Amino acid sequence: MSPDQRTRPRRGRPVGRPIPKGRQVDPAALAEVRALLGDLPRRRDLLIECLHRIQDAHGHLSARHLTALAAELRLAMAEVYEVATFYEHFDVVKEGDEAPPSVTVRVCESISCALAGSEALRAQLAARLGPGVRVLPASCIGRCDHAPAVKVGHAPVHAATVERVEEAVAGGRTTPEPAPYVGYTEYRAAGGYELLRSCVAGARTAEEVAATVLASGLRGLGGAGFPSGRKWEFVRREPKPRVVVLNADEGEPGTFKDRFLLESDPHRVLEGLLLAAWVVEAEDVFLYVRDEYARARQVLAECVAALEAAPPCPLPRLHLRRGAGAYICGEETALIESVEGKRGEPRLRPPYPAQVGVFGRPTLVHNVETVYWLREILERGAEAFAGAGVRGHKGKRLFSVSGRVARPGVYAAPAGVTARELIEEYAGGMAPGHRFYGYLPGGASGGILPAELGDLPLDFDALAPYGCFIGSAAIVVLSDRDRARDAALNLMRFFAHESCGKCTPCRVGTAKAVELLEAAEWDVPLLEELSRTMMDASICGLGQAAPNPVRSVLRYFPQELAR
Amino acid sequence: MSGVRFRVDGMDVEARPGETILQAAERAGVRIPHLCYMEGMRADGNCRACVVEIQGERVLAPSCCRVPVEGMEVSATGERARASQRMVLELLLSDMPEGSYRADSELLLWATELGVGAPRFSRRPAPAPDLSHPAMAVHLDACIQCTRCVRACREVQVNDVIGYAGRGAGARIVFDLEDPMGTSTCVACGECVQSCPTGALLPRSPWEAGVVDELDMLSPLDRSW
């Protein structure tokens, strides 16, 4: 019985509305949405993928399409809207709003690009590029070695100038250029996937492999530094079915090592990931790649297809997921939410992902670089890897070096290396005309250290006494032309922009901190009080680490605050 | 089934099975401020007003979401926990409009109880009121983003009209696709108004200025009452 047929008892006359209250589905919009979704399963966890399809086809998300999509997925409109408005790369356009121009130019304004003058560049671009192009600021796009970096659509422009960007816009290319990488055939010809195949065939037990990894000292290289072998033990203790997730949402300003690995040697990453999945006996493996890494995503899609076409051994189900512009999704519980098609809001712990992760299943989340090292560790032994460190530190890792150095780039260096060594022996010294002044040892989150502390060994835990941490090993070098307080303001603006908005200390705290840092004279006691609450009471690492740069300025660069 | 024995501020407390630190502490007479937590609703742990210090843990924990374990040492009113509880209240208070929509705003009551003075931060830009609904007023300038109304609408009533959109300082309560409440799919159940701690969502009297005129404009079918 439809609502308009309802009659009120006794009086027998129709009641209610002629049409239901609120937005109604436009049949034409529904047909368009259905055509775009094709045979994609109508599942809630694919909501972000659905939104991508509409955004890619129309350049924005109109209210009529969102209403239709909600109906098609059997979701409430509010549930679709709150996800669509969470992610940077979705443009919701309501009735009466103007749709964005067809070309979007995103100018990276995170620390390394800011040092290279991105703010002025954005102003010039906004003035020069005419209508039909919109110029937006962007959080780190992971191309800090080519600062200032810009994206025209999904196509990166390195060492951007107004002329280069104009040329790229005129050229009309909005997808990344294909570049060579170690493909499936080549990788296998060099012995790739032999380790995985032999493990699956029974040459080693999962316990042996886990023990080797534990002995190697390998720790989570996304930044948290949790011993990988221990994480495996925790997940293996939980009941099946289990899930493994590859965290390729590298968004920490100054970090670009994961992009480098995915774009150059992706199968080594995949083999490591599949080894981890074999150890924890996972049936499903999710590969979550940030939207900014269009090329890496393309490469991974090709790799997964090649792998599935000629599997070296039985494989778990592989699912490629595309982010949509949100730094917070690099936080593992926010990433899990995003994999489920939701807003990237971190979950409260406990329970930990090892117990309750993707779809409530025990989940192992690994950073790209962490699994990249697995093959080497298992082929050459735990001692060889552990012994690669210097000054009593274990292992080696990839450092993303950027800022005021002559040759920014990704450098494999021993754990325990110092910033001065990275600058002098790896990155070709300081950029001409610049003198070493200070450095960020761990991207936006790890604090700022002065040049006098440039000889500290860089490794997990080593910087704790200095109020800093190495995190994802993103070393951003500052020179005598920079001020640490300007860097701290840039970083706090980044955190405020990327805060998910769930908890008060981070949502309100980062916004208020930006205002305090913009003042010519800092209110130091209030900043200290606020910092303490952000560190103590925020839900996740974003809010907890956001005050680190400010605290570093107060501790190491007081001369910049003197009146 | 026996409870869990733990300590709050040096006092022995026994939590019933499944009870959180907040619930057990409250029963024992320890007052911990809380805003996003409401009896009868899923705890979300987002406001962080109820954070407490648990011995051996690196950061503070939301007492509304944490279940105690045997022998746990909790400091709920100690210096470290109180400093963050007060700062959270101050941060939220700094964004409130002049004068409260409700004298019994939970935020004001807790701020008064904990002695939080005039906020030292500047106020955020205030969103415009939404008076499109004849029975409810929406004043998001008094919203503290606790999402109690979202849970009331989505999980208690299962109407799913209210959502939490945007992110960071721009995160906000919306109806459907951020439509005026009066033209949204809201069925006027009132659960969100009941759940709001600050008066950002308020009942509206039909005799209030302007409301009756709006009612007159509705179709006769709508006025069948």
Short mmCIF file of N, CA, C and O in Angstrom, two decimals, chain A residues 369-445:
data_model
loop_
_atom_site.label_atom_id
_atom_site.label_comp_id
_atom_site.label_asym_id
_atom_site.label_seq_id
_atom_site.Cartn_x
_atom_site.Cartn_y
_atom_site.Cartn_z
N GLU A 369 57.02 0.76 2.79
CA GLU A 369 58.45 0.49 2.95
C GLU A 369 58.70 -0.70 3.88
O GLU A 369 59.65 -1.47 3.67
N THR A 370 57.84 -0.85 4.89
CA THR A 370 58.02 -1.98 5.82
C THR A 370 58.02 -3.30 5.07
O THR A 370 58.90 -4.14 5.25
N VAL A 371 57.03 -3.48 4.18
CA VAL A 371 56.97 -4.76 3.46
C VAL A 371 58.02 -4.82 2.36
O VAL A 371 58.45 -5.91 1.96
N TYR A 372 58.47 -3.66 1.89
CA TYR A 372 59.51 -3.63 0.85
C TYR A 372 60.77 -4.36 1.32
O TYR A 372 61.42 -5.07 0.56
N TRP A 373 61.13 -4.21 2.61
CA TRP A 373 62.38 -4.80 3.11
C TRP A 373 62.26 -6.30 3.39
O TRP A 373 63.27 -6.97 3.61
N LEU A 374 61.06 -6.85 3.41
CA LEU A 374 60.89 -8.24 3.85
C LEU A 374 61.68 -9.24 3.01
O LEU A 374 62.31 -10.15 3.54
N ARG A 375 61.64 -9.07 1.70
CA ARG A 375 62.32 -10.05 0.85
C ARG A 375 63.81 -10.07 1.17
O ARG A 375 64.42 -11.14 1.33
N GLU A 376 64.40 -8.88 1.27
CA GLU A 376 65.83 -8.81 1.56
C GLU A 376 66.16 -9.45 2.91
O GLU A 376 67.13 -10.21 3.05
N ILE A 377 65.32 -9.17 3.91
CA ILE A 377 65.55 -9.73 5.25
C ILE A 377 65.50 -11.26 5.21
O ILE A 377 66.36 -11.94 5.78
N LEU A 378 64.52 -11.79 4.49
CA LEU A 378 64.34 -13.24 4.48
C LEU A 378 65.34 -13.94 3.57
O LEU A 378 65.69 -15.10 3.79
N GLU A 379 65.84 -13.25 2.57
CA GLU A 379 66.83 -13.87 1.68
C GLU A 379 68.23 -13.81 2.27
O GLU A 379 69.01 -14.74 2.15
N ARG A 380 68.53 -12.66 2.91
CA ARG A 380 69.91 -12.50 3.40
C ARG A 380 70.06 -12.74 4.89
O ARG A 380 71.17 -12.73 5.41
N GLY A 381 68.95 -12.90 5.55
CA GLY A 381 69.02 -13.19 6.98
C GLY A 381 68.83 -11.97 7.85
O GLY A 381 69.12 -10.84 7.44
N ALA A 382 68.37 -12.24 9.08
CA ALA A 382 68.08 -11.17 10.02
C ALA A 382 69.33 -10.39 10.40
O ALA A 382 69.31 -9.16 10.53
N GLU A 383 70.45 -11.11 10.55
CA GLU A 383 71.68 -10.44 11.02
C GLU A 383 72.17 -9.42 10.01
O GLU A 383 72.62 -8.34 10.37
N ALA A 384 72.10 -9.80 8.73
CA ALA A 384 72.59 -8.89 7.69
C ALA A 384 71.82 -7.57 7.73
O ALA A 384 72.42 -6.50 7.63
N PHE A 385 70.51 -7.66 7.92
CA PHE A 385 69.70 -6.44 7.95
C PHE A 385 69.96 -5.67 9.24
O PHE A 385 70.26 -4.47 9.20
N ALA A 386 69.90 -6.37 10.36
CA ALA A 386 70.10 -5.70 11.64
C ALA A 386 71.48 -5.05 11.69
O ALA A 386 71.65 -3.95 12.22
N GLY A 387 72.47 -5.73 11.09
CA GLY A 387 73.85 -5.24 11.13
C GLY A 387 74.11 -4.03 10.26
O GLY A 387 75.20 -3.45 10.30
N ALA A 388 73.12 -3.64 9.45
CA ALA A 388 73.32 -2.51 8.55
C ALA A 388 73.32 -1.17 9.28
O ALA A 388 73.72 -0.15 8.73
N GLY A 389 72.86 -1.18 10.55
CA GLY A 389 72.78 0.07 11.30
C GLY A 389 74.15 0.54 11.79
O GLY A 389 75.12 -0.21 11.75
N VAL A 390 74.22 1.78 12.21
CA VAL A 390 75.46 2.31 12.78
C VAL A 390 75.18 2.88 14.18
O VAL A 390 74.01 3.12 14.52
N ARG A 391 76.24 3.09 14.94
CA ARG A 391 76.15 3.67 16.29
C ARG A 391 75.19 2.88 17.18
O ARG A 391 74.42 3.44 17.96
N GLY A 392 75.22 1.55 17.03
CA GLY A 392 74.39 0.70 17.89
C GLY A 392 72.95 0.58 17.46
O GLY A 392 72.14 -0.02 18.16
N HIS A 393 72.58 1.17 16.32
CA HIS A 393 71.20 1.07 15.85
C HIS A 393 71.07 -0.06 14.84
O HIS A 393 72.03 -0.41 14.17
N LYS A 394 69.84 -0.61 14.75
CA LYS A 394 69.63 -1.79 13.92
C LYS A 394 68.96 -1.46 12.59
O LYS A 394 67.96 -0.73 12.57
N GLY A 395 69.49 -2.02 11.52
CA GLY A 395 68.79 -1.98 10.24
C GLY A 395 69.08 -0.73 9.43
O GLY A 395 69.96 0.08 9.74
N LYS A 396 68.35 -0.61 8.35
CA LYS A 396 68.49 0.56 7.49
C LYS A 396 67.11 0.98 7.04
O LYS A 396 66.13 0.26 7.25
N ARG A 397 67.02 2.14 6.44
CA ARG A 397 65.72 2.60 5.95
C ARG A 397 65.91 3.69 4.91
O ARG A 397 67.01 4.17 4.68
N LEU A 398 64.79 4.06 4.32
CA LEU A 398 64.85 5.07 3.28
C LEU A 398 64.54 6.44 3.88
O LEU A 398 63.49 6.62 4.50
N PHE A 399 65.45 7.36 3.68
CA PHE A 399 65.25 8.73 4.15
C PHE A 399 64.80 9.59 2.98
O PHE A 399 65.41 9.56 1.90
N SER A 400 63.73 10.33 3.19
CA SER A 400 63.32 11.33 2.19
C SER A 400 63.96 12.64 2.61
O SER A 400 63.62 13.18 3.67
N VAL A 401 64.91 13.11 1.83
CA VAL A 401 65.62 14.34 2.20
C VAL A 401 65.18 15.46 1.27
O VAL A 401 65.24 15.31 0.03
N SER A 402 64.73 16.56 1.84
CA SER A 402 64.29 17.69 1.01
C SER A 402 64.56 18.99 1.73
O SER A 402 65.15 19.01 2.80
N GLY A 403 64.16 20.08 1.14
CA GLY A 403 64.44 21.39 1.71
C GLY A 403 65.71 21.98 1.09
O GLY A 403 65.98 21.76 -0.09
N ARG A 404 66.51 22.66 1.93
CA ARG A 404 67.65 23.43 1.42
C ARG A 404 68.90 22.59 1.19
O ARG A 404 69.99 22.93 1.67
N VAL A 405 68.77 21.48 0.48
CA VAL A 405 69.95 20.68 0.16
C VAL A 405 70.17 20.71 -1.35
O VAL A 405 69.26 21.02 -2.11
N ALA A 406 71.41 20.36 -1.76
CA ALA A 406 71.73 20.44 -3.18
C ALA A 406 70.98 19.38 -3.99
O ALA A 406 70.50 19.66 -5.08
N ARG A 407 70.89 18.15 -3.45
CA ARG A 407 70.24 17.07 -4.20
C ARG A 407 69.19 16.38 -3.35
O ARG A 407 69.45 15.33 -2.74
N PRO A 408 67.99 16.94 -3.30
CA PRO A 408 66.93 16.28 -2.53
C PRO A 408 66.62 14.92 -3.16
O PRO A 408 66.77 14.75 -4.37
N GLY A 409 66.19 13.96 -2.36
CA GLY A 409 65.86 12.66 -2.91
C GLY A 409 65.66 11.61 -1.84
O GLY A 409 65.71 11.91 -0.64
N VAL A 410 65.41 10.38 -2.30
CA VAL A 410 65.25 9.25 -1.39
C VAL A 410 66.61 8.56 -1.28
O VAL A 410 67.21 8.21 -2.29
N TYR A 411 67.09 8.39 -0.03
CA TYR A 411 68.39 7.76 0.17
C TYR A 411 68.28 6.62 1.16
O TYR A 411 67.74 6.81 2.25
N ALA A 412 68.76 5.44 0.78
CA ALA A 412 68.83 4.33 1.72
C ALA A 412 70.06 4.55 2.58
O ALA A 412 71.17 4.71 2.07
N ALA A 413 69.85 4.61 3.89
CA ALA A 413 70.97 4.89 4.79
C ALA A 413 70.79 4.05 6.05
O ALA A 413 69.68 3.62 6.37
N PRO A 414 71.88 3.82 6.77
CA PRO A 414 71.77 3.00 7.99
C PRO A 414 70.98 3.71 9.08
O PRO A 414 71.03 4.95 9.17
N ALA A 415 70.26 2.94 9.87
CA ALA A 415 69.62 3.52 11.05
C ALA A 415 70.75 4.04 11.94
O ALA A 415 71.78 3.39 12.09
N GLY A 416 70.57 5.23 12.48
CA GLY A 416 71.62 5.82 13.30
C GLY A 416 72.47 6.83 12.55
O GLY A 416 73.36 7.45 13.12
N VAL A 417 72.18 7.01 11.27
CA VAL A 417 72.87 8.05 10.49
C VAL A 417 72.47 9.40 11.06
O VAL A 417 71.44 9.53 11.74
N THR A 418 73.26 10.43 10.83
CA THR A 418 72.90 11.75 11.35
C THR A 418 72.41 12.65 10.22
O THR A 418 72.66 12.38 9.04
N ALA A 419 71.75 13.73 10.60
CA ALA A 419 71.25 14.68 9.61
C ALA A 419 72.42 15.29 8.84
O ALA A 419 72.37 15.45 7.62
N ARG A 420 73.52 15.58 9.56
CA ARG A 420 74.67 16.19 8.89
C ARG A 420 75.25 15.24 7.84
O ARG A 420 75.59 15.67 6.73
N GLU A 421 75.29 13.96 8.18
CA GLU A 421 75.79 12.97 7.21
C GLU A 421 74.85 12.88 6.01
O GLU A 421 75.31 12.79 4.87
N LEU A 422 73.57 12.89 6.28
CA LEU A 422 72.61 12.81 5.17
C LEU A 422 72.80 14.00 4.23
O LEU A 422 72.77 13.85 3.01
N ILE A 423 72.99 15.16 4.82
CA ILE A 423 73.15 16.36 4.00
C ILE A 423 74.46 16.29 3.21
O ILE A 423 74.49 16.45 1.99
N GLU A 424 75.56 16.00 3.93
CA GLU A 424 76.88 16.07 3.32
C GLU A 424 77.19 14.88 2.42
O GLU A 424 77.71 15.04 1.32
N GLU A 425 76.87 13.67 2.90
CA GLU A 425 77.32 12.47 2.19
C GLU A 425 76.28 11.91 1.20
O GLU A 425 76.61 11.12 0.35
N TYR A 426 75.06 12.31 1.36
CA TYR A 426 74.02 11.76 0.48
C TYR A 426 73.40 12.83 -0.43
O TYR A 426 73.25 12.62 -1.62
N ALA A 427 73.07 13.96 0.18
CA ALA A 427 72.28 14.95 -0.57
C ALA A 427 73.14 16.04 -1.19
O ALA A 427 72.60 17.09 -1.59
N GLY A 428 74.44 15.81 -1.30
CA GLY A 428 75.29 16.75 -2.02
C GLY A 428 75.54 18.06 -1.30
O GLY A 428 75.87 19.07 -1.92
N GLY A 429 75.37 18.06 0.01
CA GLY A 429 75.61 19.29 0.78
C GLY A 429 74.42 20.23 0.73
O GLY A 429 73.38 19.91 0.14
N MET A 430 74.60 21.40 1.34
CA MET A 430 73.52 22.38 1.35
C MET A 430 73.38 22.98 -0.05
O MET A 430 74.30 22.97 -0.86
N ALA A 431 72.20 23.52 -0.33
CA ALA A 431 71.98 24.22 -1.59
C ALA A 431 72.91 25.42 -1.63
O ALA A 431 73.22 25.99 -0.58
N PRO A 432 73.38 25.81 -2.82
CA PRO A 432 74.33 26.92 -2.91
C PRO A 432 73.79 28.17 -2.21
O PRO A 432 72.62 28.53 -2.40
N GLY A 433 74.63 28.76 -1.38
CA GLY A 433 74.23 29.99 -0.71
C GLY A 433 73.46 29.79 0.57
O GLY A 433 73.02 30.76 1.20
N HIS A 434 73.27 28.55 0.96
CA HIS A 434 72.50 28.29 2.19
C HIS A 434 73.39 27.67 3.26
O HIS A 434 74.23 26.83 2.97
N ARG A 435 73.16 28.09 4.49
CA ARG A 435 73.90 27.53 5.62
C ARG A 435 72.91 26.72 6.48
O ARG A 435 71.79 27.15 6.73
N PHE A 436 73.38 25.55 6.94
CA PHE A 436 72.55 24.63 7.74
C PHE A 436 72.08 25.35 9.01
O PHE A 436 72.90 25.84 9.79
N TYR A 437 70.77 25.38 9.23
CA TYR A 437 70.21 26.10 10.38
C TYR A 437 69.42 25.18 11.30
O TYR A 437 69.48 25.31 12.53
N GLY A 438 68.70 24.25 10.71
CA GLY A 438 67.89 23.33 11.51
C GLY A 438 67.27 22.29 10.60
O GLY A 438 67.45 22.35 9.38
N TYR A 439 66.57 21.34 11.20
CA TYR A 439 65.94 20.31 10.36
C TYR A 439 64.76 19.68 11.05
O TYR A 439 64.67 19.64 12.28
N LEU A 440 63.83 19.21 10.24
CA LEU A 440 62.69 18.44 10.72
C LEU A 440 63.10 16.98 10.59
O LEU A 440 63.31 16.50 9.47
N PRO A 441 63.24 16.24 11.70
CA PRO A 441 63.70 14.85 11.58
C PRO A 441 62.60 13.87 11.14
O PRO A 441 62.91 12.79 10.66
N GLY A 442 61.34 14.28 11.28
CA GLY A 442 60.26 13.33 10.96
C GLY A 442 59.06 14.03 10.36
O GLY A 442 57.95 13.90 10.87
N GLY A 443 59.27 14.74 9.28
CA GLY A 443 58.15 15.41 8.61
C GLY A 443 57.48 16.45 9.49
O GLY A 443 58.13 17.06 10.35
N ALA A 444 56.18 16.64 9.29
CA ALA A 444 55.45 17.68 10.01
C ALA A 444 55.30 17.35 11.49
O ALA A 444 55.19 18.25 12.32
N SER A 445 55.32 16.06 11.81
CA SER A 445 54.94 15.63 13.15
C SER A 445 56.10 15.51 14.13
O SER A 445 55.90 15.52 15.33
#
